[in-house]
GROMACS .gro file of C-alpha atoms in nm:
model
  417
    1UNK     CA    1  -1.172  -1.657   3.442
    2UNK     CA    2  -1.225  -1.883   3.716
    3UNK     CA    3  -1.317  -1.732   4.052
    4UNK     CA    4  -1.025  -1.889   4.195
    5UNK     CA    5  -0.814  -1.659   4.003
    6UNK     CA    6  -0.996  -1.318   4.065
    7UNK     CA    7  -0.931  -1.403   4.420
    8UNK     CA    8  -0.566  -1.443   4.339
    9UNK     CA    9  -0.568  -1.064   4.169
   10UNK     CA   10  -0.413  -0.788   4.367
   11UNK     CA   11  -0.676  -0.468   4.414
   12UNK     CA   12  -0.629  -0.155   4.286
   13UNK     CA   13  -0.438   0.045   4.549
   14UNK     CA   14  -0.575   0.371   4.382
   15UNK     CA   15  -0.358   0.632   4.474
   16UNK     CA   16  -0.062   0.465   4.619
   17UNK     CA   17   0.238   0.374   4.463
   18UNK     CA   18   0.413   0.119   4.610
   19UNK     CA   19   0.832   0.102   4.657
   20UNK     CA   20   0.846  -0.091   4.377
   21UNK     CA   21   0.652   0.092   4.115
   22UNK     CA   22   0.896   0.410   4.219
   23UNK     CA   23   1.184   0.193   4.154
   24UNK     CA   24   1.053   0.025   3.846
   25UNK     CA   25   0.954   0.419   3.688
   26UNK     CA   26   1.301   0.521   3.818
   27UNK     CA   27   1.481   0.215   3.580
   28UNK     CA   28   1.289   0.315   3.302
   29UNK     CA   29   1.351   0.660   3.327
   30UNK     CA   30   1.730   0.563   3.341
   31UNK     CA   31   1.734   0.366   3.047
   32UNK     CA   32   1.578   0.473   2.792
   33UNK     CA   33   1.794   0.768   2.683
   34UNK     CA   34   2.091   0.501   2.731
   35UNK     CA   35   1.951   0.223   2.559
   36UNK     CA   36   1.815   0.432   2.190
   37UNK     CA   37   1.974   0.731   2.078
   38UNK     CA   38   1.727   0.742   1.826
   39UNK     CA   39   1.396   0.660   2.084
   40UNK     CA   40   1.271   1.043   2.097
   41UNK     CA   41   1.260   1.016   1.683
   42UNK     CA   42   1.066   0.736   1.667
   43UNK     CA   43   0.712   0.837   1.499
   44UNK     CA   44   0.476   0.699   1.735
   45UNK     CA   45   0.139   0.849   1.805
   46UNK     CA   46  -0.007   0.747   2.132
   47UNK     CA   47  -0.346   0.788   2.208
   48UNK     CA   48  -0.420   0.899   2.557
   49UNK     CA   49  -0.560   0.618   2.821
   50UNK     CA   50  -0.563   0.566   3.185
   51UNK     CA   51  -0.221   0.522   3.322
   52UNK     CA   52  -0.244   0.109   3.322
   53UNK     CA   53  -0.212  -0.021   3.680
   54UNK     CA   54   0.178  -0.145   3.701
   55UNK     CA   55   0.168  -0.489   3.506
   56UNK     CA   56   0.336  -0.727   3.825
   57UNK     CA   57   0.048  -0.638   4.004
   58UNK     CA   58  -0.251  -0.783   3.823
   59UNK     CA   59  -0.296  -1.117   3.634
   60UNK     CA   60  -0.310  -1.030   3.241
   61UNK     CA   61  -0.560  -1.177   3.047
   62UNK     CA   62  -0.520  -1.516   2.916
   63UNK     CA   63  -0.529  -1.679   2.564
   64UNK     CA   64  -0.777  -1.560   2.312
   65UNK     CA   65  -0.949  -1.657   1.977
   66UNK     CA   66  -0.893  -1.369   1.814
   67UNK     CA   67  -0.527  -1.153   1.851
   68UNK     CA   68  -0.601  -0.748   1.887
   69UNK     CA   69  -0.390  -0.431   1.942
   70UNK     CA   70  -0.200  -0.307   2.204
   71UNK     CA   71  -0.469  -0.006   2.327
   72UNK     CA   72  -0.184   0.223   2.291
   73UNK     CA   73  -0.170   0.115   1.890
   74UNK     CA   74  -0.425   0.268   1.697
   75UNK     CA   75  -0.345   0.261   1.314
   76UNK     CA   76  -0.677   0.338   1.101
   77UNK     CA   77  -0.733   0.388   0.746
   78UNK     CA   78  -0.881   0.719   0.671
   79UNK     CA   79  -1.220   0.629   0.450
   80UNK     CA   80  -1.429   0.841   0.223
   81UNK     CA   81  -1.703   0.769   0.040
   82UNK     CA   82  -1.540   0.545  -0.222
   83UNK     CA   83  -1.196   0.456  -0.089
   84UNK     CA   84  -0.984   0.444   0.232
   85UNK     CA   85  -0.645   0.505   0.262
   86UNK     CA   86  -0.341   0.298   0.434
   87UNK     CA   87  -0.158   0.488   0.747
   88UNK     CA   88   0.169   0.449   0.520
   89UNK     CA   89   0.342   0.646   0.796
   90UNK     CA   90   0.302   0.426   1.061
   91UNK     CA   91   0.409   0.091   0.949
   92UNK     CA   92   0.775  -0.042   1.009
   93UNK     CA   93   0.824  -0.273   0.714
   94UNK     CA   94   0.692  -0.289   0.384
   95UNK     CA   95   0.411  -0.533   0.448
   96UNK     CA   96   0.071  -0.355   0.503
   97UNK     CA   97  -0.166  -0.558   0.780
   98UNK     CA   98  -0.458  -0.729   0.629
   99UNK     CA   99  -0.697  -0.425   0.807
  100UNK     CA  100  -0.524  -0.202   0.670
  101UNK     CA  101  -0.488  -0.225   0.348
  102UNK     CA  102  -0.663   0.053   0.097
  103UNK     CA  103  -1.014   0.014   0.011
  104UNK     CA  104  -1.124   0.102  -0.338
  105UNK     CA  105  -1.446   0.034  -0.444
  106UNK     CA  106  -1.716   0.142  -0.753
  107UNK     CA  107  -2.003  -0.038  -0.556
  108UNK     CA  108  -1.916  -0.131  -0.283
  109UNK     CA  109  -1.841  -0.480  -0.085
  110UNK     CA  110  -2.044  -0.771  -0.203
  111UNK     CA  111  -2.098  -1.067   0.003
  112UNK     CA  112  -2.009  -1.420  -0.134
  113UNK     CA  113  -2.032  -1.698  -0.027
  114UNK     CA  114  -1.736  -1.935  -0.090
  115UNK     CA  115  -1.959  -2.212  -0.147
  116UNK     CA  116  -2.119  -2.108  -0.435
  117UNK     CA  117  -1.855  -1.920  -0.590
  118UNK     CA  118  -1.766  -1.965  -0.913
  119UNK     CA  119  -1.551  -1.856  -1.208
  120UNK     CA  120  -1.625  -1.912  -1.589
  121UNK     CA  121  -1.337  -1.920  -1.817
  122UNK     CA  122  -1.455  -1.887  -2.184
  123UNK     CA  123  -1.414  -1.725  -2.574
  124UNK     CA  124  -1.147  -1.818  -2.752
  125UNK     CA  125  -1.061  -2.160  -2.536
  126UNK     CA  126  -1.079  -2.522  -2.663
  127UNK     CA  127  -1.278  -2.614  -2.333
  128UNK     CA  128  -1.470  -2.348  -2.197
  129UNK     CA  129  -1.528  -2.430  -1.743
  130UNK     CA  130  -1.613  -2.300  -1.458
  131UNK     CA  131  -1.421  -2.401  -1.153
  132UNK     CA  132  -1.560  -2.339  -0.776
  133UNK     CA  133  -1.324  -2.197  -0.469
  134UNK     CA  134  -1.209  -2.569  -0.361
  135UNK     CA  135  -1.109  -2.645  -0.798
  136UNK     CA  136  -0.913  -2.377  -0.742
  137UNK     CA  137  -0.696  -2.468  -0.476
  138UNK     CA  138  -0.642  -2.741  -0.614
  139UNK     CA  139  -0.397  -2.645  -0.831
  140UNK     CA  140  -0.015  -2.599  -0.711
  141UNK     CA  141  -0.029  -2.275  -0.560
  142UNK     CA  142   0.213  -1.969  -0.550
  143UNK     CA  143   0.286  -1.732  -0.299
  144UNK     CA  144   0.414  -1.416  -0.413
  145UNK     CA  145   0.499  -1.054  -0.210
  146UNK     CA  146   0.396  -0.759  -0.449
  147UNK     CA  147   0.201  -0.361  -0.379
  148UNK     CA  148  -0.105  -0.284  -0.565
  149UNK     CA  149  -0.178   0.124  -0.658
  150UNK     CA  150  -0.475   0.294  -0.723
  151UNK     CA  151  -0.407   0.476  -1.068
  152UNK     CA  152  -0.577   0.787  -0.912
  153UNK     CA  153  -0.322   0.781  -0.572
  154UNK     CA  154  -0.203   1.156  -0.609
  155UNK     CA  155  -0.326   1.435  -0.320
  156UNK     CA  156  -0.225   1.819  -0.281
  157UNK     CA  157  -0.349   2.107  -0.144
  158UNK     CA  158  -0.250   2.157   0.203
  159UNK     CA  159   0.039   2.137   0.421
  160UNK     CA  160  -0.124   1.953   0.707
  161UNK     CA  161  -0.135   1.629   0.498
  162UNK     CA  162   0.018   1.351   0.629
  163UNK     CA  163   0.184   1.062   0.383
  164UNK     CA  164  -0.137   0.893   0.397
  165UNK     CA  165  -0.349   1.169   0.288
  166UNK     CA  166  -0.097   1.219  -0.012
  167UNK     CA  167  -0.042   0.879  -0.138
  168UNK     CA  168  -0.265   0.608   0.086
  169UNK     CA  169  -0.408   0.411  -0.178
  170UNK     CA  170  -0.082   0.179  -0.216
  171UNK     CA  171  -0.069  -0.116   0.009
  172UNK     CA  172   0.179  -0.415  -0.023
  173UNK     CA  173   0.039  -0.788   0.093
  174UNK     CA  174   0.164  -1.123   0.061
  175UNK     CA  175  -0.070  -1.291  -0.175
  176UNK     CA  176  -0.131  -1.669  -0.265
  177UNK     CA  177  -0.330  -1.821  -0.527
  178UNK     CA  178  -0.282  -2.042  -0.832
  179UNK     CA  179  -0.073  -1.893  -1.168
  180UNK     CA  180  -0.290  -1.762  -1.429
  181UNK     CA  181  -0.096  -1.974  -1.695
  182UNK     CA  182  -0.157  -2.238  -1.508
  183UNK     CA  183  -0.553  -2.199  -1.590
  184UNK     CA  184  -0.525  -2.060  -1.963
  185UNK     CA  185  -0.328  -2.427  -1.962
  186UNK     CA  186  -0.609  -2.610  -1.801
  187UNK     CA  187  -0.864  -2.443  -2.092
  188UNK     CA  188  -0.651  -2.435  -2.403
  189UNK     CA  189  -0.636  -2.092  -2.466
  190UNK     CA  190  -0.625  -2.036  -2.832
  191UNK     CA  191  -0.281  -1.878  -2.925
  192UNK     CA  192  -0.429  -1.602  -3.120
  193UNK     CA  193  -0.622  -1.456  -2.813
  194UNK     CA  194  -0.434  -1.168  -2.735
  195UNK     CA  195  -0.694  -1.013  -2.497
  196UNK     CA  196  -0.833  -1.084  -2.203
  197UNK     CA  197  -1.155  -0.947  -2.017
  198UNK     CA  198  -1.195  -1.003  -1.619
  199UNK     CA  199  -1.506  -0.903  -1.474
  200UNK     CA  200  -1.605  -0.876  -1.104
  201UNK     CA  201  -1.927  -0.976  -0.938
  202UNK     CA  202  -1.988  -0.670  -0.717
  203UNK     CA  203  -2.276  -0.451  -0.801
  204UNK     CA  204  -2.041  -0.241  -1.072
  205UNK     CA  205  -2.000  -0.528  -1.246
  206UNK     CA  206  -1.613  -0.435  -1.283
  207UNK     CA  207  -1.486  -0.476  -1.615
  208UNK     CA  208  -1.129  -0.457  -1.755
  209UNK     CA  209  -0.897  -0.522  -2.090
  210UNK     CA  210  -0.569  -0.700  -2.011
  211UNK     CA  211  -0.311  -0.799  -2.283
  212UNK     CA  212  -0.309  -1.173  -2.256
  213UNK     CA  213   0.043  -1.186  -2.229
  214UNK     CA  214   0.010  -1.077  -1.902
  215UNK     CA  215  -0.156  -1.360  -1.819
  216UNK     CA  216   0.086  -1.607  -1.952
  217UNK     CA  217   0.407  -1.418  -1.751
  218UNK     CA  218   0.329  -1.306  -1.377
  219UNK     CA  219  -0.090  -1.261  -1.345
  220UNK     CA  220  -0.237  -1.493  -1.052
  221UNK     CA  221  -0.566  -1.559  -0.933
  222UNK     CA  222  -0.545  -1.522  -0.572
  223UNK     CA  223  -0.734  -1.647  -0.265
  224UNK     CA  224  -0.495  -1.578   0.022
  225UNK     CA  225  -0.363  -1.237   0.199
  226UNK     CA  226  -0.092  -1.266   0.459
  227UNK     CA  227  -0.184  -1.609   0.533
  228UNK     CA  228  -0.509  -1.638   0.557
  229UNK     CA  229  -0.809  -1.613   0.377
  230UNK     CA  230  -0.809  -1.248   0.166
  231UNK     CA  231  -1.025  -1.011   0.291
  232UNK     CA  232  -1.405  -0.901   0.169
  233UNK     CA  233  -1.275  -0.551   0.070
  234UNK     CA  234  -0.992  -0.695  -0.108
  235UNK     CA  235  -1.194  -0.956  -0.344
  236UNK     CA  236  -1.278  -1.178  -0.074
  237UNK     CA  237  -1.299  -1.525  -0.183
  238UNK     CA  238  -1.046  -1.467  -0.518
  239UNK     CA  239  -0.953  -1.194  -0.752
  240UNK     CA  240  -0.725  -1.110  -1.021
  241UNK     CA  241  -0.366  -1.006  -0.916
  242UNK     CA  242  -0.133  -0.863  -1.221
  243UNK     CA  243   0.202  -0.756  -1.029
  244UNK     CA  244   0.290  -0.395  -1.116
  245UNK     CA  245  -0.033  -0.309  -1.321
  246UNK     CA  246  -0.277  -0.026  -1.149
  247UNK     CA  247  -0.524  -0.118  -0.912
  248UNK     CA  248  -0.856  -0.120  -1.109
  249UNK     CA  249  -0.707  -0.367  -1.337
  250UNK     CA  250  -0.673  -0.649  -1.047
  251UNK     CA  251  -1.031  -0.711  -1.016
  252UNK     CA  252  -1.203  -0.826  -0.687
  253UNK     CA  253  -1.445  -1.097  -0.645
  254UNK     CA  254  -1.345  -1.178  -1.026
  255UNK     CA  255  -1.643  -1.408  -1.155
  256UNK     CA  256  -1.583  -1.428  -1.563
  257UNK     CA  257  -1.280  -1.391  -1.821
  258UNK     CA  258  -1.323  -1.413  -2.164
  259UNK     CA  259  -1.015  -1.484  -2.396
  260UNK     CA  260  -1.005  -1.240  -2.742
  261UNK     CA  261  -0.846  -1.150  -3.013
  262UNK     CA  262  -0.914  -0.753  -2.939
  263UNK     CA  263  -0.948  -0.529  -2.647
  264UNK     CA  264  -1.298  -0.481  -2.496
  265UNK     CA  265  -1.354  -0.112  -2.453
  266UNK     CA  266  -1.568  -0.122  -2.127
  267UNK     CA  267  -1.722   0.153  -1.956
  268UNK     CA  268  -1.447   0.181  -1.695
  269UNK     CA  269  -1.134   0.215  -1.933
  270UNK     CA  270  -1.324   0.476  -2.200
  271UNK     CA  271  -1.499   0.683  -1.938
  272UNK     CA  272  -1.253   0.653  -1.647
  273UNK     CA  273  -0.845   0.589  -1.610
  274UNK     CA  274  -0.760   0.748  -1.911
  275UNK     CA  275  -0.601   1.100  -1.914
  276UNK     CA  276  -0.452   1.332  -2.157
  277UNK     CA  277  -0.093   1.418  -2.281
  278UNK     CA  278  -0.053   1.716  -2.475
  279UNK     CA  279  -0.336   1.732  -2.751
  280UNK     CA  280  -0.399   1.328  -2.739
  281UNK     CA  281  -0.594   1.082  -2.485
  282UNK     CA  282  -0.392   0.796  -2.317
  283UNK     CA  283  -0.526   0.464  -2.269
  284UNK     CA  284  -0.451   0.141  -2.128
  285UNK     CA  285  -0.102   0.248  -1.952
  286UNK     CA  286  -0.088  -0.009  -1.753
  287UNK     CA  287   0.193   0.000  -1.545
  288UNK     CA  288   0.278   0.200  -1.222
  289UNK     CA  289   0.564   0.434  -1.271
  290UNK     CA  290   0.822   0.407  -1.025
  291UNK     CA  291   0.794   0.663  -0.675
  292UNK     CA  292   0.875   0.710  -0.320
  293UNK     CA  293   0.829   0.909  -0.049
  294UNK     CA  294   0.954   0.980   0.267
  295UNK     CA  295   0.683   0.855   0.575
  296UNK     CA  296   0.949   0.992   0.879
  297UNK     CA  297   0.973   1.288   0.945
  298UNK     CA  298   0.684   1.376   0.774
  299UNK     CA  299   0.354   1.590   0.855
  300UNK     CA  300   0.231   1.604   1.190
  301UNK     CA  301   0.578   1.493   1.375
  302UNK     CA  302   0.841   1.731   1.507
  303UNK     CA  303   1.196   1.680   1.541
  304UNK     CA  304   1.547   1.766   1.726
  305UNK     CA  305   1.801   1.893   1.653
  306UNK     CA  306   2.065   1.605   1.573
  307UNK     CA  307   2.095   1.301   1.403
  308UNK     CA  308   1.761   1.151   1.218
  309UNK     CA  309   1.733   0.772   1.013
  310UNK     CA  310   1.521   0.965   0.763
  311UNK     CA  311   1.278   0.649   0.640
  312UNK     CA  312   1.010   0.570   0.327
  313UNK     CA  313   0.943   0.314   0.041
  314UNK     CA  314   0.979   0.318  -0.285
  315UNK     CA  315   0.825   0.120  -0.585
  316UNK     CA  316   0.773   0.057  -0.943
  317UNK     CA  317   0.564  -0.171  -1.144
  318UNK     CA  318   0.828  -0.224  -1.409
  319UNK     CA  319   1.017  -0.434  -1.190
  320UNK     CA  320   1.299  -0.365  -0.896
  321UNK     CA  321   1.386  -0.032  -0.720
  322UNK     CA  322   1.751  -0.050  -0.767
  323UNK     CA  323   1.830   0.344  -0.594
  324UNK     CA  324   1.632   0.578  -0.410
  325UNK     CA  325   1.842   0.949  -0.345
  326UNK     CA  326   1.739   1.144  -0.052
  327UNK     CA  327   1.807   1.550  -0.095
  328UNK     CA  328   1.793   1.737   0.245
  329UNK     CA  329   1.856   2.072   0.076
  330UNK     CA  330   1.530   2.124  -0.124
  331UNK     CA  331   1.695   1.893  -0.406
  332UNK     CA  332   2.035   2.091  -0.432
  333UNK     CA  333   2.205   1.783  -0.369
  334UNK     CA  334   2.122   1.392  -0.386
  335UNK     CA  335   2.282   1.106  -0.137
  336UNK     CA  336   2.196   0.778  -0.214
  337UNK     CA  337   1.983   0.607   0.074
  338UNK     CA  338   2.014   0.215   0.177
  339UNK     CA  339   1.789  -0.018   0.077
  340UNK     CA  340   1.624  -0.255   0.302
  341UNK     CA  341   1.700  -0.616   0.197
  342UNK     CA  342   1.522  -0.809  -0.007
  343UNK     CA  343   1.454  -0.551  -0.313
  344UNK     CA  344   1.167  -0.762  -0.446
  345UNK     CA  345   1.027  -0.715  -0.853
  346UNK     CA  346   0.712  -0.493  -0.854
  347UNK     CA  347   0.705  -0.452  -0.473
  348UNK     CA  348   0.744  -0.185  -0.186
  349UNK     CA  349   1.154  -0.111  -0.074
  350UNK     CA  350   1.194   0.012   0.238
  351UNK     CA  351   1.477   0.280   0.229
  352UNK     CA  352   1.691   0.473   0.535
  353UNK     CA  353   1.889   0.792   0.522
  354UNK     CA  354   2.071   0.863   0.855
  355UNK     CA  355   2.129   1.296   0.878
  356UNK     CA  356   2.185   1.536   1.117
  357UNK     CA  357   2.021   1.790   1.120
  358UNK     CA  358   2.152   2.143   1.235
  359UNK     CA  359   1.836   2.303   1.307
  360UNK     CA  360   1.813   2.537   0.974
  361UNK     CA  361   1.484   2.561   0.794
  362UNK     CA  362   1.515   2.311   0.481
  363UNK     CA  363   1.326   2.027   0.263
  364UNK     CA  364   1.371   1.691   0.255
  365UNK     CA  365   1.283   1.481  -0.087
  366UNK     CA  366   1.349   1.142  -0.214
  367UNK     CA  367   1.292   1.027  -0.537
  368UNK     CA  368   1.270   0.663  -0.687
  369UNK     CA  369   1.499   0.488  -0.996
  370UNK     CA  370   1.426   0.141  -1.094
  371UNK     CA  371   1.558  -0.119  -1.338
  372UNK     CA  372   1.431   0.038  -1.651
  373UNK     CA  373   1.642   0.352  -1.562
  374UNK     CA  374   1.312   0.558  -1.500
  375UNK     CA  375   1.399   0.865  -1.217
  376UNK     CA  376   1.114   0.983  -1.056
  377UNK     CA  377   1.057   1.321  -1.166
  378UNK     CA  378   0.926   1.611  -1.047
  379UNK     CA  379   0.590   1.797  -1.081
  380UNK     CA  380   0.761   2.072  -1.327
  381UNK     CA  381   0.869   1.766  -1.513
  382UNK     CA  382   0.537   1.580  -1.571
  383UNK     CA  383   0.380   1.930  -1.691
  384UNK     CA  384   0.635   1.932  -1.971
  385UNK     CA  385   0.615   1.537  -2.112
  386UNK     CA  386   0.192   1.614  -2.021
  387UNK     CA  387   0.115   1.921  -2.103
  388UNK     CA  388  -0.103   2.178  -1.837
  389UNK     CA  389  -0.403   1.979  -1.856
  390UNK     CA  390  -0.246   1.668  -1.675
  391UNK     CA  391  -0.524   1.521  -1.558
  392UNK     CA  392  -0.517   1.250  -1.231
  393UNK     CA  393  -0.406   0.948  -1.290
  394UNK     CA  394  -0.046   0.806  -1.299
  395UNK     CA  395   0.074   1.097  -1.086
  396UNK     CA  396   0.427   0.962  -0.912
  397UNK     CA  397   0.569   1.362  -0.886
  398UNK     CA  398   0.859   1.338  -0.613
  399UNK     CA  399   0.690   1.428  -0.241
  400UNK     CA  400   0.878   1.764  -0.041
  401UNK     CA  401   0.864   1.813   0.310
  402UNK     CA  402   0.951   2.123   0.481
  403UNK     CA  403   1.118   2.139   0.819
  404UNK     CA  404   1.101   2.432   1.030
  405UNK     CA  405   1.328   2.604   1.253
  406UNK     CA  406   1.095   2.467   1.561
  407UNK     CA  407   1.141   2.122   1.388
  408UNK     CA  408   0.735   2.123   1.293
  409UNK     CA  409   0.750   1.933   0.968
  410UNK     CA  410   0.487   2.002   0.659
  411UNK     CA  411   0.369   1.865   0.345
  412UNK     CA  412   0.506   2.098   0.078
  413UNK     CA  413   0.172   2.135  -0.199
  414UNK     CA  414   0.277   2.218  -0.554
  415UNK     CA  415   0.008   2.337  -0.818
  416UNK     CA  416   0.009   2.113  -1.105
  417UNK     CA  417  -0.332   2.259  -1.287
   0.00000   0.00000   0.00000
């Protein structure tokens, strides 16, 4: 900042407050009831700061390189030691920010650089190549809005859990790349390859099976994240995205695919992401069954007495969410909730349920139906298609919150072991 414009900045007056700062607290204190009926329910949590010194007094700052925050916003993931989980409950749209976005790693983040990246394409091809970062843009490229889920995104245990400690390892990004089918084109995949192997280059060495017909119908290999360059925990410069399939199968920093006529069996999908059901062992389900829950009200916010917009999202990897039901008497009885326009295939749906609430002690519950005609079901319902020893993966059981009298709202844990 030039000098010429410190000189221009009012000073701090400390500890007076001026005629106008009264009047301009006295407008806001008159219109905000007015203007939102709804304001006192909105889930924000503010982090305490210094009261700011009133705005028409001092000269902002002035354009940046990089955008940031409002210091009153402070949305953080919530890490441990191999994942961190997305604040699902305080976004206001389905579209997770870039920074946000769960982390899930087996080794964690390599560093590549773009220059030298490359991918190998080979097995059963007629022309076995590699293509760098810049042959891959090349190609016409898509642009496509879909979630990704970590097969293992179930929590439970305690009421003070919030939405993200429950379910924070689903995220929903804007993703651009080139089509797949557009490379098995480029090498001549052999027809008879019904198999495909994609394998990371981070320190795991992250290896996974995938029919190849999911290659040929939706599967990408993608570059960008919500318009700009994706992001070094999310497979920063390219890595594999299959719409609707669980998270370990869209491998980051993807280096190598090999075309087959037969399924691999790595380490990752013999001694990890399979489960049992009943008296058998599951393997290679690959899709993400369909599920919601409810992010407001939810654990740590109170509410009023009154009328509530009860909000969530809702997904399914088997295509659209065509009805989400809200119960606010501890599943009694179902309303249907609206959907939040557009209902996108394989993607998060916002959904709203307006309700007044008369200040009894109940539970609030929403559960998910998508195109198949798959209903979300309930814990006591995955025990009996799974048996008691249900493992951790693919858990979608519909989410309860309890309201109290005082309005305090809490996770409601079920035992499912």
């Amino acid at each position: 900042m030039e000098e010429s414009e410190k000189e221009q900045q009012p000073k701090d007056t400390g500890h007076k407050i001026s005629r106008r700062a009264l009047l301009g607290g006295a407008m806001a204190a008159a219109i905000i009831p007015v203007s939102s009926s709804f304001a006192k329910y909105v889930p924000t949590v503010v982090p305490k700061l210094p009261v700011p010194i009133d705005p028409t007094k001092r000269i902002g700052p002035g354009p940046s390189k990089l955008g940031k925050r409002s210091p009153f916003e402070n949305p953080v993931r919530k890490p441990s030691d191999i994942s961190s989980r997305s604040p699902l409950q305080d976004f206001y749209s389905t579209i997770t920010p870039a920074d946000l976005h769960f982390e899930r790693h087996h080794a964690g983040i390599p560093d590549i650089d773009p220059a030298t990246y490359e991918l190998l394409i080979h097995g059963m091809v007629e022309r076995p190549m590699k293509f760098t970062l810049a042959e891959l843009k090349r190609f016409p490229a898509v642009t496509r809005t879909c979630f990704i889920e970590c097969a293992g995104n179930f929590r439970t245990g305690s009421e003070q859990m919030t939405p993200q400690d429950i379910l924070g390892l689903t995220s929903q990004s804007e993703w651009t790349g080139v089509m797949l089918s557009t490379i098995f084109k480029e090498v001549g995949v052999n027809p008879k390859a019904t198999w495909f192997l994609a394998e990371g280059g981070d320190a795991s060495v992250m290896t996974r099976s995938i029919p190849a017909h999911k290659g040929w119908e939706d599967a990408m290999i993608v570059y960008g994240q919500n318009g700009e360059a994706i992001r070094p925990a999310q497979g920063y410069p390219a890595r594999l995205l299959l719409p609707g399939y669980e998270g370990n199968m869209n491998v980051k920093w993807l280096r190598r695919l090999e075309l087959s006529d037969q399924p691999y069996w790595t380490r990752e999908e013999t001694s990890k992401y399979t489960y049992p059901v009943h008296n058998k062992i599951r393997m290679f389900s690959f899709e993400m069954d369909a599920r919601s829950i409810i992010t407001y009200p939810s654990y740590p916010q109170k509410v009023d007495k009154g009328w509530i917009e009860i909000r969530g999202i809702a997904w399914t990897g088997r295509g659209k969410i065509t009805k989400v039901e809200v119960s606010t008497d501890a599943g009694k009885s179902w309303s249907e909730a609206r959907l939040q326009g557009p209902v996108l295939d394989k993607a998060h749906t916002y959904f709203r349920h307006l309700w007044q609430w008369n200040g009894d002690e109940t539970e609030i519950l929403s559960r998910a139906i998508d195109e198949t005609g798959y209903i979300q079901p309930t814990i006591k319902q995955l025990i009996e298609a799974r048996g008691t020893d249900i493992g951790g993966y693919h858990m979608n059981p519909v989410t309860a919150w309890r309201i109290k009298p005082d309005g305090v709202v809490l996770f409601k844990p079920e035992s499912y072991r």
